[in-house]
C-alpha cells in the first residue's frame, strides 16, 4: 500500500503475519532486490538467482549469517548452522568427513529399518497427525545415525520431547522481531531453558560414555570424536555438544517437513501417486528398498525434488553484509540484512512453467542444468551448503519408498494445512491423514 513511511513497518508486519505467501511473492516480484520496512529491522528481499549466487558464492566472504540466525546461537550453542568466520571453517572441515557419500551410504539400512518399523505399527483406516509421525521417524533416524547404540529409547524421548519445546521457541515469530523477549523471566523462556538443559545433559552423558569406552561405533559421533585439524587439534566436549545439538535440530525437522508436504501433494495429485506406485512395484516388487535401488527410483527422486520446490522446508536464508556494496546494481549498506527466498524463487514461472502445479516429471531430462543454479536451492549453496544434503536426499527417497510401498496416507482437502512461515515451513496445526493399506 502507498502508506507514509512510518506506517509501512507495522503494515508490512501485519501483512507478513496474515498473508505471508502473498507478501513474499509480491515483494520478490517487485524488484530483483529492495528494502522492506519492518519493525526492528528492515531487511532486503531478493529471489533473484544471480544476486543469490553473488551473496552465497561469488562474494560469500563479504557476508555473515543474518541477525535472526545469529540469535539462534543463544539457544542452540555455536554449532555449524549459526557459527561464522574462522571458527565455522575449522568446525566444517572437522565435520565434513562424517558426511562423505560413502559414509552416508552406510546409513541407508538404518533409515529403511526405522521406516519399516513405523509402517508395521500403522493400522488400516487409522487417522493420525502424519507430520508428528514423520517428526518422530526422522528424530529416531538422526539419533540412530548420530549416536547409534549410545541412545536408548528413554534418552531419545527426552531429546525428542525437549526438542519440541525448543522448536516451538524457534518458530515463535515474535522472538524473531523482538529478540530481547528471550531475556525476560517468562514461563515459556523458563520451560525452554529447562528443555535445553535436559538435552545438554543427555548429549554430555553420551559423549562422556563414548570417550570412556573409546569404541568406534561407526556413527557420526565417532567420526566427530576422531576428526583432527591440520595441527592435530580436536573438538572440545563443548564444541562436540554444540555440533551434535545442531545436527539434531537441523537434521530432523527439515526432513520431516519435506516428507509431510510430499504426502499432502501426493494426496492432491492421484496421477503422481499412481506413477510413484508403479515405479515402486516395478523396482522393488515385494521387498523394502536398499541403497542399490536408489538409482532406479527416478520418479521417487523427482517427487522429492518437486515437493521441495513447492514447499521448501527452509523457505529463506539470511545474510548480513560486512561492508557497503552493490547487489544487482543496487547500493546496499554495511549491516544490511539480506533475505533470500526459496519460496519465491522456486515458483518463478520463467524457470518453472505452471509454477504452482505439482509436476514431478518436470525434473526428467536436464531441467536442473538449464535453470540458473539458484533458481532451485532447497539446501542453500556455496561454502554454507547444507552439510546434510546427501544424507537428507537419501533419507527422503528411502523413507518415501519404504512407506509408500505399504501405505497410502491420504490428506483430505478439508485437512490440508496452510504453510506456517516460521524458521522452517511448517504445516499450521499439524497434518491429519487417514491411512489406507495397499
Ligand atoms: C544448512 C536445508 C537436512 C544439517 C542448511 C541450509 C539449508 C538447509 C537451506 C543453509 C542455511 C544457510 O545458508 O543459511 C536443509 C533441508 C533439509 C536439511 C531442506 C532436509 C530436507 C539436513 C540434515 C542435516 C542438516 C539431515 C544433518 C544431519 C545442516 C547443517 C547446516 C545446514 C549442520 C549448516 C552447515 C554450515 O553452515 O556449515 N540446511 N537441510 N541438514 N544443514 Fe541442512
Short mmCIF file of C-alpha atoms and ligand atoms in Angstrom, two decimals:
data_model
loop_
_atom_site.label_atom_id
_atom_site.label_comp_id
_atom_site.label_asym_id
_atom_site.label_seq_id
_atom_site.Cartn_x
_atom_site.Cartn_y
_atom_site.Cartn_z
CA UNK A 1 0.00 0.00 0.00
CA UNK A 2 1.22 3.56 -0.69
CA UNK A 3 1.50 4.38 3.02
CA UNK A 4 3.63 7.02 4.69
CA UNK A 5 7.00 5.55 5.69
CA UNK A 6 6.19 5.37 9.43
CA UNK A 7 3.10 3.23 8.77
CA UNK A 8 4.88 0.90 6.38
CA UNK A 9 6.67 -1.14 9.05
CA UNK A 10 3.58 -2.14 11.07
CA UNK A 11 1.56 -2.66 7.90
CA UNK A 12 4.27 -4.92 6.45
CA UNK A 13 4.49 -6.87 9.69
CA UNK A 14 0.73 -7.49 9.67
CA UNK A 15 0.84 -8.48 6.01
CA UNK A 16 3.73 -10.88 6.70
CA UNK A 17 1.82 -12.40 9.62
CA UNK A 18 -1.53 -12.84 7.93
CA UNK A 19 -0.70 -13.40 4.24
CA UNK A 20 2.96 -14.44 4.16
CA UNK A 21 2.76 -16.24 0.80
CA UNK A 22 1.34 -13.18 -0.88
CA UNK A 23 3.67 -10.81 0.96
CA UNK A 24 6.82 -12.67 -0.05
CA UNK A 25 5.67 -13.27 -3.62
CA UNK A 26 4.76 -9.60 -4.14
CA UNK A 27 7.99 -8.25 -2.75
CA UNK A 28 10.07 -10.78 -4.63
CA UNK A 29 8.34 -9.83 -7.88
CA UNK A 30 8.51 -6.07 -7.26
CA UNK A 31 12.27 -5.79 -7.90
CA UNK A 32 15.32 -8.08 -8.06
CA UNK A 33 16.31 -6.67 -4.65
CA UNK A 34 14.77 -4.00 -2.46
CA UNK A 35 14.42 -2.98 1.17
CA UNK A 36 11.23 -3.81 3.06
CA UNK A 37 10.43 -1.82 6.18
CA UNK A 38 9.66 -3.97 9.21
CA UNK A 39 9.74 -3.20 12.94
CA UNK A 40 13.17 -3.73 14.46
CA UNK A 41 14.96 -4.39 11.20
CA UNK A 42 14.32 -3.54 7.57
CA UNK A 43 15.65 -6.47 5.56
CA UNK A 44 16.41 -6.53 1.86
CA UNK A 45 14.30 -9.06 -0.05
CA UNK A 46 15.52 -11.00 -3.06
CA UNK A 47 14.59 -14.10 -5.02
CA UNK A 48 16.88 -13.26 -7.93
CA UNK A 49 19.12 -16.26 -8.74
CA UNK A 50 22.09 -14.11 -9.86
CA UNK A 51 22.02 -11.94 -6.75
CA UNK A 52 21.70 -15.01 -4.53
CA UNK A 53 24.63 -16.60 -6.36
CA UNK A 54 26.65 -13.46 -5.71
CA UNK A 55 25.83 -13.46 -1.97
CA UNK A 56 26.15 -17.20 -1.27
CA UNK A 57 29.02 -18.00 -3.63
CA UNK A 58 30.73 -15.15 -5.54
CA UNK A 59 31.25 -12.76 -2.63
CA UNK A 60 30.33 -15.06 0.25
CA UNK A 61 33.33 -13.78 2.28
CA UNK A 62 31.67 -10.36 2.49
CA UNK A 63 28.69 -11.79 4.42
CA UNK A 64 27.97 -13.46 7.73
CA UNK A 65 24.72 -15.10 8.86
CA UNK A 66 21.86 -12.66 9.37
CA UNK A 67 20.83 -11.39 12.78
CA UNK A 68 17.92 -13.81 13.27
CA UNK A 69 20.13 -16.83 12.56
CA UNK A 70 22.88 -15.47 14.83
CA UNK A 71 20.33 -15.01 17.62
CA UNK A 72 19.61 -18.72 17.36
CA UNK A 73 23.12 -19.34 18.69
CA UNK A 74 21.88 -18.09 22.07
CA UNK A 75 19.62 -21.12 22.23
CA UNK A 76 21.46 -23.71 20.14
CA UNK A 77 25.06 -23.05 21.11
CA UNK A 78 27.63 -22.24 18.46
CA UNK A 79 27.20 -25.18 16.04
CA UNK A 80 27.77 -25.17 12.26
CA UNK A 81 24.45 -23.69 11.25
CA UNK A 82 24.98 -20.47 13.20
CA UNK A 83 28.76 -20.01 13.60
CA UNK A 84 30.83 -17.83 11.26
CA UNK A 85 34.36 -16.97 10.16
CA UNK A 86 37.45 -18.98 11.08
CA UNK A 87 35.65 -20.86 13.86
CA UNK A 88 33.00 -22.08 11.42
CA UNK A 89 35.63 -23.01 8.80
CA UNK A 90 37.54 -25.24 11.23
CA UNK A 91 34.37 -26.91 12.52
CA UNK A 92 33.12 -27.52 8.98
CA UNK A 93 36.45 -29.11 7.99
CA UNK A 94 36.32 -31.36 11.05
CA UNK A 95 32.70 -32.39 10.45
CA UNK A 96 32.82 -32.81 6.65
CA UNK A 97 34.30 -36.36 6.55
CA UNK A 98 31.34 -37.64 8.60
CA UNK A 99 29.10 -36.62 5.68
CA UNK A 100 31.04 -38.12 2.79
CA UNK A 101 28.88 -40.02 0.34
CA UNK A 102 30.33 -43.46 1.21
CA UNK A 103 29.86 -42.79 4.88
CA UNK A 104 26.22 -41.81 4.39
CA UNK A 105 25.59 -44.86 2.23
CA UNK A 106 26.22 -46.90 5.38
CA UNK A 107 23.14 -45.32 6.99
CA UNK A 108 20.70 -46.50 4.30
CA UNK A 109 19.79 -49.68 6.20
CA UNK A 110 19.10 -47.73 9.40
CA UNK A 111 16.78 -45.39 7.50
CA UNK A 112 14.80 -48.24 5.94
CA UNK A 113 14.72 -50.23 9.17
CA UNK A 114 13.15 -47.34 11.10
CA UNK A 115 10.61 -46.64 8.33
CA UNK A 116 9.67 -50.35 8.20
CA UNK A 117 9.20 -50.40 11.94
CA UNK A 118 6.86 -47.40 11.72
CA UNK A 119 4.94 -48.97 8.81
CA UNK A 120 4.26 -52.08 10.88
CA UNK A 121 2.66 -50.07 13.70
CA UNK A 122 0.11 -48.46 11.35
CA UNK A 123 -3.48 -49.74 11.07
CA UNK A 124 -5.99 -49.62 8.21
CA UNK A 125 -8.25 -46.57 8.47
CA UNK A 126 -6.16 -45.04 11.27
CA UNK A 127 -6.35 -41.25 11.42
CA UNK A 128 -3.13 -39.64 12.60
CA UNK A 129 -1.06 -36.48 12.51
CA UNK A 130 1.26 -37.55 9.71
CA UNK A 131 3.63 -34.66 10.41
CA UNK A 132 4.06 -35.73 14.03
CA UNK A 133 4.73 -39.28 12.79
CA UNK A 134 7.36 -38.02 10.33
CA UNK A 135 9.00 -35.90 13.06
CA UNK A 136 9.33 -38.93 15.33
CA UNK A 137 10.68 -41.06 12.48
CA UNK A 138 13.34 -38.57 11.38
CA UNK A 139 14.31 -37.94 15.01
CA UNK A 140 14.83 -41.68 15.52
CA UNK A 141 16.89 -41.83 12.32
CA UNK A 142 19.10 -38.89 13.24
CA UNK A 143 19.53 -40.26 16.79
CA UNK A 144 20.47 -43.70 15.44
CA UNK A 145 22.93 -42.37 12.87
CA UNK A 146 24.44 -39.72 15.13
CA UNK A 147 24.71 -41.73 18.33
CA UNK A 148 23.83 -45.34 17.32
CA UNK A 149 23.82 -47.56 20.37
CA UNK A 150 24.62 -44.64 22.70
CA UNK A 151 20.98 -43.58 22.66
CA UNK A 152 18.37 -45.72 24.30
CA UNK A 153 14.68 -45.04 23.89
CA UNK A 154 14.44 -43.03 27.14
CA UNK A 155 17.19 -40.64 26.09
CA UNK A 156 15.70 -40.31 22.60
CA UNK A 157 12.35 -39.48 24.24
CA UNK A 158 13.97 -36.85 26.46
CA UNK A 159 15.67 -35.31 23.48
CA UNK A 160 12.53 -35.54 21.33
CA UNK A 161 10.24 -34.00 23.95
CA UNK A 162 12.65 -31.22 24.79
CA UNK A 163 13.36 -30.54 21.14
CA UNK A 164 9.65 -29.97 20.54
CA UNK A 165 9.74 -27.17 23.08
CA UNK A 166 12.86 -25.72 21.52
CA UNK A 167 11.46 -25.84 18.00
CA UNK A 168 8.32 -24.11 19.26
CA UNK A 169 10.56 -21.36 20.62
CA UNK A 170 12.40 -21.11 17.26
CA UNK A 171 9.16 -20.93 15.42
CA UNK A 172 7.64 -18.21 17.54
CA UNK A 173 7.81 -15.22 15.17
CA UNK A 174 7.64 -12.69 17.99
CA UNK A 175 11.18 -13.70 19.00
CA UNK A 176 12.45 -13.06 15.51
CA UNK A 177 11.36 -9.44 15.62
CA UNK A 178 11.77 -8.82 19.35
CA UNK A 179 14.79 -10.92 20.37
CA UNK A 180 15.00 -9.15 23.76
CA UNK A 181 11.90 -11.14 24.78
CA UNK A 182 14.25 -14.10 25.29
CA UNK A 183 15.84 -12.29 28.25
CA UNK A 184 12.57 -11.85 30.19
CA UNK A 185 11.58 -14.22 33.02
CA UNK A 186 8.56 -15.58 31.11
CA UNK A 187 7.24 -19.09 31.82
CA UNK A 188 7.90 -20.13 28.22
CA UNK A 189 11.50 -18.92 28.47
CA UNK A 190 11.93 -20.96 31.65
CA UNK A 191 10.44 -24.10 30.09
CA UNK A 192 12.71 -23.57 27.15
CA UNK A 193 15.84 -23.23 29.33
CA UNK A 194 14.90 -26.42 31.19
CA UNK A 195 14.42 -28.31 27.91
CA UNK A 196 17.78 -27.05 26.68
CA UNK A 197 19.45 -28.20 29.92
CA UNK A 198 17.86 -31.66 29.63
CA UNK A 199 19.17 -32.12 26.08
CA UNK A 200 22.60 -30.78 27.08
CA UNK A 201 22.74 -33.27 29.94
CA UNK A 202 21.70 -36.17 27.70
CA UNK A 203 24.25 -35.30 24.98
CA UNK A 204 27.03 -34.68 27.52
CA UNK A 205 26.34 -38.10 29.05
CA UNK A 206 26.58 -39.79 25.66
CA UNK A 207 29.86 -38.02 24.82
CA UNK A 208 31.40 -38.89 28.21
CA UNK A 209 30.40 -42.54 27.88
CA UNK A 210 31.85 -42.73 24.38
CA UNK A 211 35.13 -41.10 25.42
CA UNK A 212 35.36 -43.56 28.32
CA UNK A 213 34.70 -46.64 26.16
CA UNK A 214 36.88 -45.37 23.29
CA UNK A 215 34.90 -47.61 20.90
CA UNK A 216 34.26 -46.70 17.26
CA UNK A 217 30.53 -47.24 16.81
CA UNK A 218 30.62 -46.30 13.12
CA UNK A 219 28.23 -43.39 13.75
CA UNK A 220 28.52 -39.62 13.20
CA UNK A 221 29.65 -39.07 16.78
CA UNK A 222 32.59 -41.45 16.36
CA UNK A 223 33.60 -39.52 13.24
CA UNK A 224 33.37 -36.19 15.06
CA UNK A 225 35.35 -37.56 18.02
CA UNK A 226 38.11 -38.78 15.72
CA UNK A 227 38.32 -35.71 13.48
CA UNK A 228 41.58 -33.73 13.63
CA UNK A 229 42.51 -30.40 12.07
CA UNK A 230 45.82 -29.70 10.25
CA UNK A 231 47.61 -29.12 13.56
CA UNK A 232 46.23 -32.33 15.05
CA UNK A 233 43.70 -30.44 17.21
CA UNK A 234 40.32 -31.97 18.03
CA UNK A 235 36.90 -30.66 19.07
CA UNK A 236 36.40 -29.95 22.75
CA UNK A 237 33.47 -31.57 24.56
CA UNK A 238 31.62 -28.28 24.36
CA UNK A 239 32.12 -27.99 20.60
CA UNK A 240 31.04 -31.61 20.16
CA UNK A 241 27.91 -30.95 22.17
CA UNK A 242 27.04 -27.87 20.12
CA UNK A 243 27.59 -29.71 16.83
CA UNK A 244 25.59 -32.75 17.96
CA UNK A 245 22.81 -30.45 19.09
CA UNK A 246 22.69 -28.53 15.81
CA UNK A 247 22.66 -31.80 13.83
CA UNK A 248 19.58 -32.85 15.79
CA UNK A 249 17.88 -29.52 15.18
CA UNK A 250 18.87 -29.03 11.52
CA UNK A 251 18.68 -32.69 10.61
CA UNK A 252 15.28 -33.82 11.73
CA UNK A 253 12.55 -31.26 11.33
CA UNK A 254 13.54 -30.21 7.81
CA UNK A 255 13.49 -33.81 6.57
CA UNK A 256 10.17 -34.48 8.34
CA UNK A 257 8.67 -31.40 6.70
CA UNK A 258 9.78 -32.49 3.24
CA UNK A 259 8.06 -35.85 3.84
CA UNK A 260 4.88 -34.32 5.26
CA UNK A 261 4.40 -31.88 2.39
CA UNK A 262 5.10 -34.76 -0.01
CA UNK A 263 2.23 -36.79 1.48
CA UNK A 264 -0.08 -33.81 1.05
CA UNK A 265 0.99 -33.21 -2.55
CA UNK A 266 0.61 -36.90 -3.41
CA UNK A 267 -2.92 -36.86 -1.94
CA UNK A 268 -3.77 -33.87 -4.09
CA UNK A 269 -2.29 -35.43 -7.23
CA UNK A 270 -3.54 -39.01 -7.73
CA UNK A 271 -1.81 -39.34 -11.12
CA UNK A 272 1.57 -38.69 -9.48
CA UNK A 273 0.71 -41.18 -6.74
CA UNK A 274 -0.12 -43.84 -9.38
CA UNK A 275 3.18 -43.25 -11.16
CA UNK A 276 5.10 -43.46 -7.91
CA UNK A 277 3.35 -46.70 -7.02
CA UNK A 278 4.04 -48.16 -10.45
CA UNK A 279 7.74 -47.38 -10.04
CA UNK A 280 7.87 -48.95 -6.58
CA UNK A 281 6.13 -52.10 -7.84
CA UNK A 282 8.49 -52.37 -10.79
CA UNK A 283 11.73 -51.69 -8.90
CA UNK A 284 11.01 -53.26 -5.53
CA UNK A 285 8.28 -55.81 -6.09
CA UNK A 286 7.55 -57.18 -2.66
CA UNK A 287 10.57 -56.11 -0.64
CA UNK A 288 11.75 -52.92 1.08
CA UNK A 289 14.31 -50.76 -0.74
CA UNK A 290 18.07 -50.93 -0.27
CA UNK A 291 20.82 -48.50 -1.21
CA UNK A 292 21.32 -50.38 -4.50
CA UNK A 293 17.73 -49.49 -5.58
CA UNK A 294 18.20 -45.75 -5.24
CA UNK A 295 19.48 -45.05 -8.80
CA UNK A 296 16.44 -46.88 -10.22
CA UNK A 297 13.97 -44.90 -8.08
CA UNK A 298 13.99 -41.97 -10.50
CA UNK A 299 10.37 -40.91 -10.23
CA UNK A 300 10.59 -41.12 -6.43
CA UNK A 301 13.55 -38.75 -6.62
CA UNK A 302 11.63 -36.31 -8.88
CA UNK A 303 8.72 -36.39 -6.41
CA UNK A 304 11.09 -35.34 -3.64
CA UNK A 305 12.61 -32.58 -5.81
CA UNK A 306 9.21 -31.26 -6.84
CA UNK A 307 7.89 -31.35 -3.29
CA UNK A 308 10.83 -29.28 -2.02
CA UNK A 309 10.31 -26.88 -4.92
CA UNK A 310 6.73 -26.11 -3.87
CA UNK A 311 7.24 -26.47 -0.11
CA UNK A 312 10.92 -25.81 0.65
CA UNK A 313 11.40 -26.78 4.33
CA UNK A 314 13.94 -23.93 4.55
CA UNK A 315 11.88 -21.24 2.83
CA UNK A 316 14.52 -18.49 3.16
CA UNK A 317 18.16 -17.99 4.08
CA UNK A 318 19.61 -14.79 5.50
CA UNK A 319 22.94 -12.99 5.48
CA UNK A 320 24.35 -9.71 6.81
CA UNK A 321 26.64 -7.54 4.66
CA UNK A 322 30.04 -6.86 6.27
CA UNK A 323 30.66 -3.76 4.12
CA UNK A 324 28.90 -1.33 1.79
CA UNK A 325 28.43 -2.99 -1.60
CA UNK A 326 26.23 -3.20 -4.68
CA UNK A 327 23.92 -6.12 -5.33
CA UNK A 328 22.33 -6.32 -8.77
CA UNK A 329 23.37 -2.69 -9.29
CA UNK A 330 21.62 -1.51 -6.10
CA UNK A 331 23.73 0.04 -3.32
CA UNK A 332 23.34 -1.95 -0.09
CA UNK A 333 24.90 -0.64 3.14
CA UNK A 334 27.11 -2.48 5.62
CA UNK A 335 24.93 -4.25 8.20
CA UNK A 336 22.10 -4.82 5.70
CA UNK A 337 20.06 -7.97 6.37
CA UNK A 338 19.61 -9.85 3.08
CA UNK A 339 16.74 -12.35 2.99
CA UNK A 340 16.83 -14.75 0.06
CA UNK A 341 13.61 -16.64 -0.62
CA UNK A 342 13.46 -20.21 -1.86
CA UNK A 343 9.69 -19.88 -1.53
CA UNK A 344 9.56 -17.22 -4.27
CA UNK A 345 12.49 -18.36 -6.46
CA UNK A 346 11.05 -21.87 -6.71
CA UNK A 347 7.77 -20.52 -8.08
CA UNK A 348 9.23 -18.24 -10.73
CA UNK A 349 7.36 -19.00 -13.99
CA UNK A 350 10.46 -18.11 -16.04
CA UNK A 351 12.12 -21.28 -14.77
CA UNK A 352 9.10 -23.39 -13.81
CA UNK A 353 6.17 -23.17 -16.23
CA UNK A 354 2.85 -23.71 -14.40
CA UNK A 355 4.76 -22.87 -11.21
CA UNK A 356 2.02 -23.85 -8.75
CA UNK A 357 1.42 -27.29 -10.30
CA UNK A 358 2.96 -30.42 -8.79
CA UNK A 359 4.67 -31.99 -11.82
CA UNK A 360 7.49 -34.33 -10.75
CA UNK A 361 8.19 -35.22 -14.39
CA UNK A 362 9.48 -31.69 -14.99
CA UNK A 363 12.73 -32.95 -13.39
CA UNK A 364 13.14 -35.53 -16.15
CA UNK A 365 15.96 -34.58 -18.52
CA UNK A 366 18.20 -31.65 -17.90
CA UNK A 367 16.00 -29.08 -16.11
CA UNK A 368 18.43 -28.85 -13.18
CA UNK A 369 21.20 -27.90 -15.62
CA UNK A 370 19.11 -25.50 -17.72
CA UNK A 371 17.96 -23.22 -14.91
CA UNK A 372 20.30 -20.83 -13.05
CA UNK A 373 21.78 -22.65 -10.06
CA UNK A 374 19.91 -20.53 -7.52
CA UNK A 375 16.52 -20.85 -9.20
CA UNK A 376 16.21 -24.03 -7.08
CA UNK A 377 18.18 -24.20 -3.84
CA UNK A 378 16.40 -26.14 -1.10
CA UNK A 379 19.76 -26.81 0.59
CA UNK A 380 21.25 -23.32 0.13
CA UNK A 381 24.61 -23.24 -1.65
CA UNK A 382 28.23 -22.14 -1.74
CA UNK A 383 30.51 -22.81 1.23
CA UNK A 384 27.50 -22.93 3.61
CA UNK A 385 25.64 -25.53 1.55
CA UNK A 386 23.68 -27.85 3.87
CA UNK A 387 26.18 -30.40 5.14
CA UNK A 388 23.36 -32.93 5.39
CA UNK A 389 22.08 -32.56 1.81
CA UNK A 390 23.14 -36.02 0.61
CA UNK A 391 22.02 -37.56 3.89
CA UNK A 392 18.61 -35.88 3.60
CA UNK A 393 18.09 -36.76 -0.07
CA UNK A 394 18.91 -40.42 0.58
CA UNK A 395 16.64 -40.46 3.63
CA UNK A 396 13.75 -38.85 1.74
CA UNK A 397 13.89 -41.31 -1.15
CA UNK A 398 14.28 -44.38 1.06
CA UNK A 399 11.64 -43.41 3.62
CA UNK A 400 9.14 -42.41 0.94
CA UNK A 401 9.71 -45.68 -0.95
CA UNK A 402 9.50 -47.81 2.22
CA UNK A 403 6.27 -46.26 3.48
CA UNK A 404 4.50 -45.77 0.13
CA UNK A 405 5.18 -49.43 -0.73
CA UNK A 406 2.85 -50.47 2.10
CA UNK A 407 0.64 -47.49 2.90
CA UNK A 408 -1.13 -44.55 1.37
CA UNK A 409 -1.55 -41.69 3.85
CA UNK A 410 -4.41 -39.57 2.50
CA UNK A 411 -4.65 -35.90 3.44
CA UNK A 412 -8.22 -34.85 2.67
CA UNK A 413 -8.89 -31.44 1.05
CA UNK A 414 -10.56 -30.19 4.26
CA UNK A 415 -7.48 -31.17 6.27
CA UNK A 416 -4.88 -29.52 4.05
CA UNK A 417 -2.90 -27.28 6.36
CA UNK A 418 -1.68 -23.83 5.47
CA UNK A 419 2.08 -23.36 5.48
CA UNK A 420 3.30 -21.50 8.55
CA UNK A 421 6.36 -19.39 7.80
CA UNK A 422 8.32 -19.91 10.98
CA UNK A 423 12.05 -20.70 10.95
CA UNK A 424 11.01 -23.66 8.82
CA UNK A 425 7.92 -24.10 6.64
CA UNK A 426 5.56 -25.99 8.95
CA UNK A 427 2.02 -27.24 8.42
CA UNK A 428 -0.05 -24.98 10.70
CA UNK A 429 -1.80 -27.17 13.28
CA UNK A 430 -0.17 -30.41 12.05
CA UNK A 431 -1.41 -32.57 9.16
CA UNK A 432 -4.29 -35.02 9.58
CA UNK A 433 -4.13 -38.06 7.36
CA UNK A 434 -6.07 -41.33 7.01
CA UNK A 435 -4.07 -44.46 6.35
CA UNK A 436 -5.07 -46.78 3.55
CA UNK A 437 -3.32 -50.12 3.21
CA UNK A 438 -2.06 -51.08 -0.21
C1 LIG B 1 22.48 -25.92 6.49
C2 LIG B 1 18.26 -27.07 4.40
C3 LIG B 1 18.64 -31.58 6.17
C4 LIG B 1 22.46 -30.21 8.80
C5 LIG B 1 21.34 -25.87 5.71
C6 LIG B 1 20.97 -24.77 4.85
C7 LIG B 1 19.78 -25.08 4.29
C8 LIG B 1 19.41 -26.39 4.76
C9 LIG B 1 18.97 -24.21 3.33
C10 LIG B 1 21.80 -23.50 4.60
C11 LIG B 1 21.44 -22.37 5.51
C12 LIG B 1 22.16 -21.09 5.14
O1 LIG B 1 22.86 -21.00 4.14
O2 LIG B 1 22.00 -20.13 5.90
C13 LIG B 1 18.01 -28.39 4.71
C14 LIG B 1 16.86 -29.14 4.22
C15 LIG B 1 16.98 -30.41 4.71
C16 LIG B 1 18.18 -30.45 5.52
C17 LIG B 1 15.78 -28.58 3.32
C18 LIG B 1 16.08 -31.61 4.53
C19 LIG B 1 15.20 -31.75 3.57
C20 LIG B 1 19.75 -31.62 6.98
C21 LIG B 1 20.25 -32.80 7.65
C22 LIG B 1 21.32 -32.41 8.40
C23 LIG B 1 21.49 -30.99 8.20
C24 LIG B 1 19.66 -34.21 7.51
C25 LIG B 1 22.22 -33.22 9.29
C26 LIG B 1 22.12 -34.49 9.57
C27 LIG B 1 22.76 -28.92 8.42
C28 LIG B 1 23.87 -28.17 8.97
C29 LIG B 1 23.90 -26.93 8.30
C30 LIG B 1 22.79 -26.96 7.35
C31 LIG B 1 24.83 -28.63 10.06
C32 LIG B 1 24.91 -25.81 8.48
C33 LIG B 1 26.06 -26.05 7.53
C34 LIG B 1 27.13 -24.96 7.56
O3 LIG B 1 26.80 -23.78 7.60
O4 LIG B 1 28.30 -25.33 7.50
N1 LIG B 1 20.39 -26.86 5.63
N2 LIG B 1 18.76 -29.21 5.50
N3 LIG B 1 20.53 -30.55 7.32
N4 LIG B 1 22.13 -28.16 7.45
FE1 LIG B 1 20.52 -28.73 6.40
#
